Amino acid sequence: MLVLHSMTQVSIYIAITVYLLLVFSLKRSPLLPFHAAGTFVQVLFTNRKYLFHFCAVLMVLFFNKLELIIESHMHNLNDFTQEIHKLEGNFVEVFQRFFENDILTFFLSYFYVIVFTSLMVTSIFLYTYQKQMKLFNALCYAIMLNYMIAIPFYLFFPVTEVHAFTPSVKFLMLDAFPTFESEYRPLSGLDNCFPSLHTSLSVTLAMLARKSNNRFWKIFVPISAAIIIFSIFYLGIHWLTDMCGGLVLGLFASKLALRLSTGRQLLGQGSGVPSRLEMKKQRDAQ
């Protein structure tokens, strides 16, 4: 069984997983993943627009870390976990008990911790290598939108993870990652539940992958997204309400990001309302 003990080990498994995903995505060649990584580095240092998008994503991730620091200094905030529990009852507890299995615990922990991150990293490498720059831009916009919308909820609408609120729900992650609280927890607050970013980002990645011209990626990412969403309940982390919020956020972020990446205005193409360029062309034609 796979047992994780440190973030160093997690990083190694992420690197291996990214490599394997690139192998399966790029004609199953063992050398192409290195070419993809090399292409990423080359474009990063030769394309200013690409570098700007990538740095913007890193900046948003920094703000997510900053949110945890700000939150630690905020006091007397209402906790909305009780209201969420009243709304949906013991759904997560029943769900967990029905499916609980040692093998499934390790499998889902792997997807929650490792595959989730690997999907984002692989998407960046894959879209860059295959020159799908609109998808790369959309990915950057979508990640930023997910965090920019979620962070205010984490600050002003705190909801505690299910296992920490309901004693009858187990935190099964500890079976596969015993040091999770000390190693991984600093990346995410215990009350940063609504909306579920694991859900929203997984949905976002799946929606963008469906636009890819890579057949393997089109199939694998949506399946992985479904498994990750399954894992948030099974492992005793998120409420059903968190998932619903994450689903809406992921769909919204991916749709808006695709519009932004193709240069379409919100009230322009695809909405039935002519864009400014179209209106100018119509006037010129007259």
GROMACS .gro file of C-alpha atoms in nm, residues 20-276:
model
  257
   20LEU     CA    1   0.348   0.902  -1.687
   21LEU     CA    2   0.054   1.122  -1.786
   22LEU     CA    3   0.269   1.292  -2.049
   23VAL     CA    4   0.388   0.953  -2.177
   24PHE     CA    5   0.030   0.836  -2.229
   25SER     CA    6  -0.074   1.171  -2.374
   26LEU     CA    7   0.218   1.211  -2.615
   27LYS     CA    8   0.213   0.892  -2.822
   28ARG     CA    9   0.351   0.682  -2.536
   29SER     CA   10   0.706   0.794  -2.602
   30PRO     CA   11   0.932   0.786  -2.291
   31LEU     CA   12   1.136   1.086  -2.417
   32LEU     CA   13   0.859   1.326  -2.519
   33PRO     CA   14   0.779   1.430  -2.160
   34PHE     CA   15   1.130   1.574  -2.134
   35HIS     CA   16   1.076   1.760  -2.462
   36ALA     CA   17   0.747   1.894  -2.322
   37ALA     CA   18   0.922   2.018  -2.007
   38GLY     CA   19   1.196   2.173  -2.220
   39THR     CA   20   0.938   2.347  -2.438
   40PHE     CA   21   0.772   2.489  -2.128
   41VAL     CA   22   1.101   2.637  -2.006
   42GLN     CA   23   1.186   2.774  -2.351
   43VAL     CA   24   0.847   2.942  -2.401
   44LEU     CA   25   0.850   3.073  -2.044
   45PHE     CA   26   1.169   3.270  -2.111
   46THR     CA   27   1.097   3.374  -2.470
   47ASN     CA   28   0.728   3.468  -2.466
   48ARG     CA   29   0.638   3.764  -2.245
   49LYS     CA   30   0.265   3.704  -2.266
   50TYR     CA   31   0.312   3.343  -2.160
   51LEU     CA   32   0.538   3.447  -1.872
   52PHE     CA   33   0.284   3.709  -1.760
   53HIS     CA   34   0.002   3.451  -1.750
   54PHE     CA   35   0.214   3.199  -1.559
   55CYS     CA   36   0.333   3.458  -1.305
   56ALA     CA   37  -0.026   3.578  -1.256
   57VAL     CA   38  -0.126   3.225  -1.157
   58LEU     CA   39   0.164   3.203  -0.913
   59MET     CA   40   0.057   3.538  -0.766
   60VAL     CA   41  -0.297   3.413  -0.705
   61LEU     CA   42  -0.159   3.101  -0.536
   62PHE     CA   43   0.047   3.333  -0.316
   63PHE     CA   44  -0.271   3.521  -0.222
   64ASN     CA   45  -0.424   3.189  -0.123
   65LYS     CA   46  -0.138   3.141   0.120
   66LEU     CA   47  -0.177   3.500   0.236
   67GLU     CA   48  -0.546   3.431   0.304
   68LEU     CA   49  -0.448   3.171   0.564
   69ILE     CA   50  -0.228   3.427   0.740
   70ILE     CA   51  -0.501   3.692   0.736
   71GLU     CA   52  -0.757   3.441   0.858
   72SER     CA   53  -0.538   3.346   1.154
   73HIS     CA   54  -0.559   3.709   1.274
   74MET     CA   55  -0.934   3.742   1.227
   75HIS     CA   56  -1.152   3.683   1.531
   76ASN     CA   57  -1.519   3.663   1.623
   77LEU     CA   58  -1.626   3.543   1.279
   78ASN     CA   59  -1.941   3.333   1.254
   79ASP     CA   60  -1.893   2.967   1.168
   80PHE     CA   61  -2.155   2.835   0.927
   81THR     CA   62  -2.083   2.463   0.969
   82GLN     CA   63  -2.383   2.405   1.192
   83GLU     CA   64  -2.616   2.547   0.927
   84ILE     CA   65  -2.459   2.326   0.660
   85HIS     CA   66  -2.501   2.019   0.883
   86LYS     CA   67  -2.867   2.101   0.945
   87LEU     CA   68  -2.919   2.139   0.571
   88GLU     CA   69  -2.778   1.802   0.461
   89GLY     CA   70  -2.767   1.589   0.775
   90ASN     CA   71  -2.539   1.282   0.788
   91PHE     CA   72  -2.491   1.237   0.414
   92VAL     CA   73  -2.111   1.217   0.433
   93GLU     CA   74  -2.118   0.973   0.727
   94VAL     CA   75  -2.353   0.734   0.544
   95PHE     CA   76  -2.155   0.772   0.222
   96GLN     CA   77  -1.826   0.693   0.394
   97ARG     CA   78  -1.956   0.391   0.584
   98PHE     CA   79  -2.110   0.242   0.271
   99PHE     CA   80  -1.788   0.254   0.066
  100GLU     CA   81  -1.513   0.227   0.329
  101ASN     CA   82  -1.238  -0.010   0.219
  102ASP     CA   83  -0.861  -0.009   0.281
  103ILE     CA   84  -0.764  -0.034  -0.086
  104LEU     CA   85  -1.010   0.238  -0.183
  105THR     CA   86  -0.872   0.463   0.092
  106PHE     CA   87  -0.520   0.453  -0.050
  107PHE     CA   88  -0.641   0.484  -0.409
  108LEU     CA   89  -0.856   0.790  -0.337
  109SER     CA   90  -0.590   0.953  -0.119
  110TYR     CA   91  -0.351   0.922  -0.412
  111PHE     CA   92  -0.598   1.097  -0.639
  112TYR     CA   93  -0.683   1.368  -0.385
  113VAL     CA   94  -0.322   1.459  -0.303
  114ILE     CA   95  -0.116   1.361  -0.608
  115VAL     CA   96  -0.330   1.325  -0.921
  116PHE     CA   97  -0.516   1.650  -0.848
  117THR     CA   98  -0.193   1.853  -0.862
  118SER     CA   99  -0.052   1.642  -1.144
  119LEU     CA  100  -0.350   1.725  -1.366
  120MET     CA  101  -0.278   2.097  -1.339
  121VAL     CA  102   0.095   2.060  -1.402
  122THR     CA  103   0.045   1.819  -1.692
  123SER     CA  104  -0.217   2.050  -1.847
  124ILE     CA  105   0.036   2.334  -1.852
  125PHE     CA  106   0.307   2.118  -2.013
  126LEU     CA  107   0.070   1.950  -2.258
  127TYR     CA  108  -0.106   2.262  -2.386
  128THR     CA  109   0.229   2.439  -2.423
  129TYR     CA  110   0.399   2.152  -2.605
  130GLN     CA  111   0.106   2.101  -2.842
  131LYS     CA  112   0.083   2.477  -2.902
  132GLN     CA  113  -0.272   2.501  -2.769
  133MET     CA  114  -0.204   2.847  -2.629
  134LYS     CA  115  -0.570   2.944  -2.604
  135LEU     CA  116  -0.623   2.650  -2.372
  136PHE     CA  117  -0.313   2.744  -2.173
  137ASN     CA  118  -0.444   3.100  -2.136
  138ALA     CA  119  -0.789   2.967  -2.043
  139LEU     CA  120  -0.630   2.744  -1.780
  140CYS     CA  121  -0.450   3.041  -1.626
  141TYR     CA  122  -0.765   3.255  -1.625
  142ALA     CA  123  -0.972   2.973  -1.479
  143ILE     CA  124  -0.730   2.900  -1.195
  144MET     CA  125  -0.722   3.268  -1.107
  145LEU     CA  126  -1.101   3.295  -1.119
  146ASN     CA  127  -1.143   2.989  -0.897
  147TYR     CA  128  -0.917   3.129  -0.626
  148MET     CA  129  -1.033   3.491  -0.655
  149ILE     CA  130  -1.394   3.387  -0.603
  150ALA     CA  131  -1.326   3.121  -0.337
  151ILE     CA  132  -1.094   3.322  -0.110
  152PRO     CA  133  -1.359   3.574   0.008
  153PHE     CA  134  -1.581   3.280   0.108
  154TYR     CA  135  -1.294   3.129   0.308
  155LEU     CA  136  -1.246   3.459   0.490
  156PHE     CA  137  -1.608   3.553   0.560
  157PHE     CA  138  -1.804   3.227   0.523
  158PRO     CA  139  -1.595   2.970   0.715
  159VAL     CA  140  -1.715   2.611   0.706
  160THR     CA  141  -1.524   2.340   0.893
  161GLU     CA  142  -1.434   2.008   0.731
  162VAL     CA  143  -1.678   1.725   0.802
  163HIS     CA  144  -1.443   1.503   1.003
  164ALA     CA  145  -1.352   1.791   1.234
  165PHE     CA  146  -1.717   1.873   1.301
  166THR     CA  147  -1.877   1.530   1.310
  167PRO     CA  148  -1.696   1.278   1.537
  168SER     CA  149  -1.866   0.984   1.364
  169VAL     CA  150  -1.695   1.072   1.034
  170LYS     CA  151  -1.339   0.941   1.001
  171PHE     CA  152  -1.056   1.136   0.843
  172LEU     CA  153  -0.944   0.843   0.628
  173MET     CA  154  -0.668   1.047   0.468
  174LEU     CA  155  -0.453   0.980   0.776
  175ASP     CA  156  -0.444   0.609   0.690
  176ALA     CA  157  -0.253   0.686   0.370
  177PHE     CA  158  -0.088   1.014   0.473
  178PRO     CA  159  -0.025   0.997   0.852
  179THR     CA  160   0.155   1.333   0.860
  180PHE     CA  161  -0.112   1.513   0.656
  181GLU     CA  162  -0.194   1.764   0.932
  182SER     CA  163   0.165   1.877   0.975
  183GLU     CA  164   0.281   1.844   0.611
  184TYR     CA  165  -0.017   1.927   0.387
  185ARG     CA  166  -0.250   2.122   0.617
  186PRO     CA  167  -0.047   2.448   0.592
  187LEU     CA  168  -0.165   2.466   0.228
  188SER     CA  169  -0.533   2.468   0.320
  189GLY     CA  170  -0.723   2.584   0.628
  190LEU     CA  171  -0.945   2.347   0.823
  191ASP     CA  172  -1.241   2.579   0.770
  192ASN     CA  173  -1.176   2.654   0.401
  193CYS     CA  174  -1.450   2.421   0.286
  194PHE     CA  175  -1.706   2.618   0.088
  195PRO     CA  176  -1.675   2.612  -0.207
  196SER     CA  177  -1.464   2.301  -0.259
  197LEU     CA  178  -1.161   2.398  -0.466
  198HIS     CA  179  -1.082   2.032  -0.529
  199THR     CA  180  -1.422   2.013  -0.697
  200SER     CA  181  -1.411   2.345  -0.881
  201LEU     CA  182  -1.058   2.302  -1.014
  202SER     CA  183  -1.122   1.939  -1.114
  203VAL     CA  184  -1.435   2.044  -1.303
  204THR     CA  185  -1.242   2.332  -1.461
  205LEU     CA  186  -0.964   2.101  -1.578
  206ALA     CA  187  -1.217   1.854  -1.717
  207MET     CA  188  -1.407   2.124  -1.908
  208LEU     CA  189  -1.087   2.258  -2.063
  209ALA     CA  190  -0.958   1.909  -2.143
  210ARG     CA  191  -1.274   1.845  -2.344
  211LYS     CA  192  -1.161   2.130  -2.574
  212SER     CA  193  -0.820   1.971  -2.622
  213ASN     CA  194  -0.722   1.790  -2.939
  214ASN     CA  195  -0.555   1.518  -2.732
  215ARG     CA  196  -0.778   1.210  -2.722
  216PHE     CA  197  -0.627   1.057  -2.407
  217TRP     CA  198  -0.651   1.385  -2.216
  218LYS     CA  199  -1.015   1.436  -2.319
  219ILE     CA  200  -1.107   1.107  -2.156
  220PHE     CA  201  -0.868   1.081  -1.863
  221VAL     CA  202  -0.921   1.423  -1.704
  222PRO     CA  203  -1.302   1.404  -1.672
  223ILE     CA  204  -1.273   1.053  -1.524
  224SER     CA  205  -1.010   1.176  -1.278
  225ALA     CA  206  -1.229   1.474  -1.187
  226ALA     CA  207  -1.516   1.238  -1.102
  227ILE     CA  208  -1.284   1.026  -0.885
  228ILE     CA  209  -1.151   1.333  -0.702
  229ILE     CA  210  -1.504   1.458  -0.633
  230PHE     CA  211  -1.592   1.110  -0.502
  231SER     CA  212  -1.285   1.123  -0.276
  232ILE     CA  213  -1.383   1.447  -0.101
  233PHE     CA  214  -1.682   1.269   0.054
  234TYR     CA  215  -1.520   0.931   0.105
  235LEU     CA  216  -1.219   1.076   0.290
  236GLY     CA  217  -1.449   1.277   0.519
  237ILE     CA  218  -1.336   1.621   0.406
  238HIS     CA  219  -1.615   1.810   0.230
  239TRP     CA  220  -1.988   1.853   0.267
  240LEU     CA  221  -2.230   1.796  -0.019
  241THR     CA  222  -2.295   2.172  -0.017
  242ASP     CA  223  -1.923   2.235  -0.072
  243MET     CA  224  -1.929   2.012  -0.377
  244CYS     CA  225  -2.235   2.189  -0.522
  245GLY     CA  226  -2.068   2.527  -0.473
  246GLY     CA  227  -1.747   2.397  -0.628
  247LEU     CA  228  -1.935   2.253  -0.924
  248VAL     CA  229  -2.102   2.586  -1.000
  249LEU     CA  230  -1.772   2.772  -0.956
  250GLY     CA  231  -1.583   2.531  -1.181
  251LEU     CA  232  -1.839   2.554  -1.461
  252PHE     CA  233  -1.853   2.933  -1.437
  253ALA     CA  234  -1.474   2.977  -1.424
  254SER     CA  235  -1.407   2.743  -1.717
  255LYS     CA  236  -1.675   2.898  -1.938
  256LEU     CA  237  -1.564   3.255  -1.867
  257ALA     CA  238  -1.196   3.161  -1.906
  258LEU     CA  239  -1.261   3.008  -2.248
  259ARG     CA  240  -1.438   3.327  -2.357
  260LEU     CA  241  -1.150   3.542  -2.233
  261SER     CA  242  -0.888   3.324  -2.400
  262THR     CA  243  -1.059   3.346  -2.740
  263GLY     CA  244  -1.095   3.722  -2.712
  264ARG     CA  245  -1.472   3.720  -2.714
  265GLN     CA  246  -1.655   3.985  -2.517
  266LEU     CA  247  -1.909   3.871  -2.261
  267LEU     CA  248  -2.188   4.026  -2.465
  268GLY     CA  249  -2.024   3.952  -2.796
  269GLN     CA  250  -1.991   3.633  -2.990
  270GLY     CA  251  -2.203   3.341  -2.893
  271SER     CA  252  -2.455   3.550  -2.698
  272GLY     CA  253  -2.673   3.672  -2.982
  273VAL     CA  254  -2.563   4.032  -2.917
  274PRO     CA  255  -2.325   4.181  -3.176
  275SER     CA  256  -1.981   4.280  -3.057
  276ARG     CA  257  -1.839   4.628  -3.120
   0.00000   0.00000   0.00000
